[in-house]
């Protein structure tokens, strides 16, 4: 990766860290989870609010969070919210899988900007195994909370199956 690209990616991460999107815990929500990265102490409390979309499929209406930790974990939570809010759960889960593949690719996976938007900035993070957990903390919390929300609401669960 070129130094210009690394610099751009660092700027995107710092911007999301300094100006987090959708930060602060909000209601209503169907599920709330608290995840901790035991390696470094980063923490995130994350809430998910789902509802039926126009086609009957569950949609991510809101994701709110309170995060403590490094710039990577906090910026990743901000990017996550931008990528999943307003999207059908199924589509948001596909985005999660693309981000996970990028993070587990050890810097060898070319990020898909059409899918990941600002999430491409974490391509460089994938080269540092100790930092991958930081970037994935909020994503794993979101997946966990979304699964709980789907299970807790029979109407949403029926549409999912």
C-alpha atoms as one frame of an Amber mdcrd trajectory, in Angstrom:
protein
   0.000   0.000   0.000   1.377   3.422  -0.875   2.261   5.943   1.808  -0.329
   8.354   0.368  -3.010   5.698   0.768  -1.818   4.850   4.298  -1.990   8.538
   5.144  -5.503   8.856   3.718  -6.652   5.789   5.660  -5.151   7.194   8.880
  -7.026  10.465   8.262 -10.340   8.610   7.813  -9.799   6.657  11.048  -8.834
   9.809  12.964 -11.830  11.693  11.588 -14.245   8.962  12.760 -12.435   8.868
  16.124 -12.634  12.639  16.643 -16.153  12.993  15.168 -17.926   9.700  15.907
 -21.182   9.018  14.080 -24.227   7.755  16.040 -22.336   7.721  19.372 -24.312
   7.768  22.615 -26.799   5.152  23.760 -30.354   5.723  22.492 -33.784   4.184
  22.862 -35.747   2.394  21.580 -33.718  -0.779  21.209 -34.391  -4.509  21.223
 -30.963  -5.632  22.393 -27.961  -4.230  24.234 -24.603  -5.959  24.572 -21.321
  -5.083  26.240 -18.123  -6.444  24.689 -14.576  -6.083  25.991 -11.291  -6.755
  24.238  -9.325  -8.467  27.038  -6.046  -7.916  25.193  -6.113  -4.122  25.454
  -9.149  -3.201  27.557 -11.216  -1.571  24.793 -14.950  -1.709  25.580 -18.169
  -1.077  23.719 -21.770  -1.072  24.861 -23.945  -1.296  21.779 -27.702  -1.150
  21.185 -29.604  -2.334  18.135 -33.081  -1.246  17.067 -34.723  -3.290  14.305
 -38.098  -3.024  12.638 -39.925  -4.493   9.680 -38.968  -2.917   6.380 -41.462
  -2.157   3.601 -40.942  -5.657   2.177 -41.428  -7.349   5.557 -37.726  -8.085
   6.053 -36.109  -6.779   9.260 -34.211  -3.521   8.834 -31.531  -1.964  11.050
 -33.319   1.209  12.171 -30.662   2.360  14.638 -27.361   1.351  16.184 -26.088
   3.394  19.111 -23.034   2.816  21.231 -20.756   3.995  23.982 -17.118   3.074
  23.356 -13.939   3.371  25.390 -10.573   2.566  23.935  -8.167   3.270  21.148
  -8.848   5.303  18.028  -9.166   2.143  15.924 -11.919   0.560  18.039 -13.860
   3.812  18.363 -13.523   4.735  14.681 -14.608   1.239  13.695 -17.823   1.627
  15.731 -18.542   4.895  13.930 -17.949   3.348  10.495 -20.076   0.321  11.424
 -23.099   2.495  12.193 -22.788   4.310   8.861 -22.671   0.991   7.014 -25.597
  -0.812   8.662 -28.221   1.763   9.707 -31.103   1.853   7.253 -30.195  -1.422
   5.593 -31.983  -4.771   5.703 -30.399  -7.025   8.343 -29.449  -9.566   5.664
 -27.542  -6.926   3.661 -25.911  -5.516   6.814 -24.731  -9.034   7.754 -23.160
  -9.382   4.302 -21.290  -6.106   4.899 -20.153  -7.537   8.254 -18.773 -10.598
   6.443 -16.883  -8.420   3.932 -15.361  -6.373   6.782 -14.463  -9.559   8.673
 -12.770 -10.977   5.557 -10.777  -7.746   5.182  -9.690  -7.820   8.834  -8.698
 -11.494   8.714  -6.815 -11.064   5.429  -3.516  -9.979   7.052  -3.336  -7.041
   4.659  -3.646  -9.246   1.564  -7.349  -8.572   0.843  -8.190  -5.700  -1.486
 -10.960  -3.697   0.210 -14.236  -3.252  -1.698 -14.983   0.474  -1.447 -18.497
   0.013  -2.864 -19.386  -2.202   0.104 -17.170  -0.852   2.875 -17.052   2.884
   2.072 -14.931   4.419   4.904 -14.345   0.877   6.194 -11.606   0.516   3.581
  -9.459   2.626   5.912  -9.011  -0.441   8.117  -7.167  -2.359   5.361  -3.842
  -1.318   6.911  -4.975  -2.402  10.377  -5.342  -5.975   9.084  -1.533  -6.202
   8.874  -1.318  -5.936  12.670  -2.954  -8.941  14.386  -3.023  -7.199  17.782
  -5.096  -4.360  16.267  -7.565  -6.550  14.348  -9.454  -7.291  17.579  -9.742
  -3.534  18.155 -11.291  -3.017  14.731 -13.637  -5.994  15.109 -14.880  -5.258
  18.647 -17.946  -3.216  17.682 -18.690  -5.426  14.662 -18.857  -8.537  16.848
 -20.979  -6.650  19.377 -23.337  -5.556  16.572 -23.670  -9.108  15.240 -24.369
 -10.407  18.758 -26.934  -7.671  19.533 -28.654  -8.138  16.174 -28.965 -11.889
  16.740 -30.444 -11.215  20.205 -32.868  -8.641  18.786 -34.066 -11.075  16.133
 -34.597 -13.772  18.768 -36.376 -11.468  21.207 -38.980 -10.202  18.732 -41.145
 -13.039  17.330 -42.413 -10.853  14.466 -38.874 -10.109  13.280 -37.815 -13.721
  13.788 -40.668 -15.012  11.622 -39.700 -12.686   8.790 -36.068 -13.798   9.026
 -36.771 -17.494   8.717
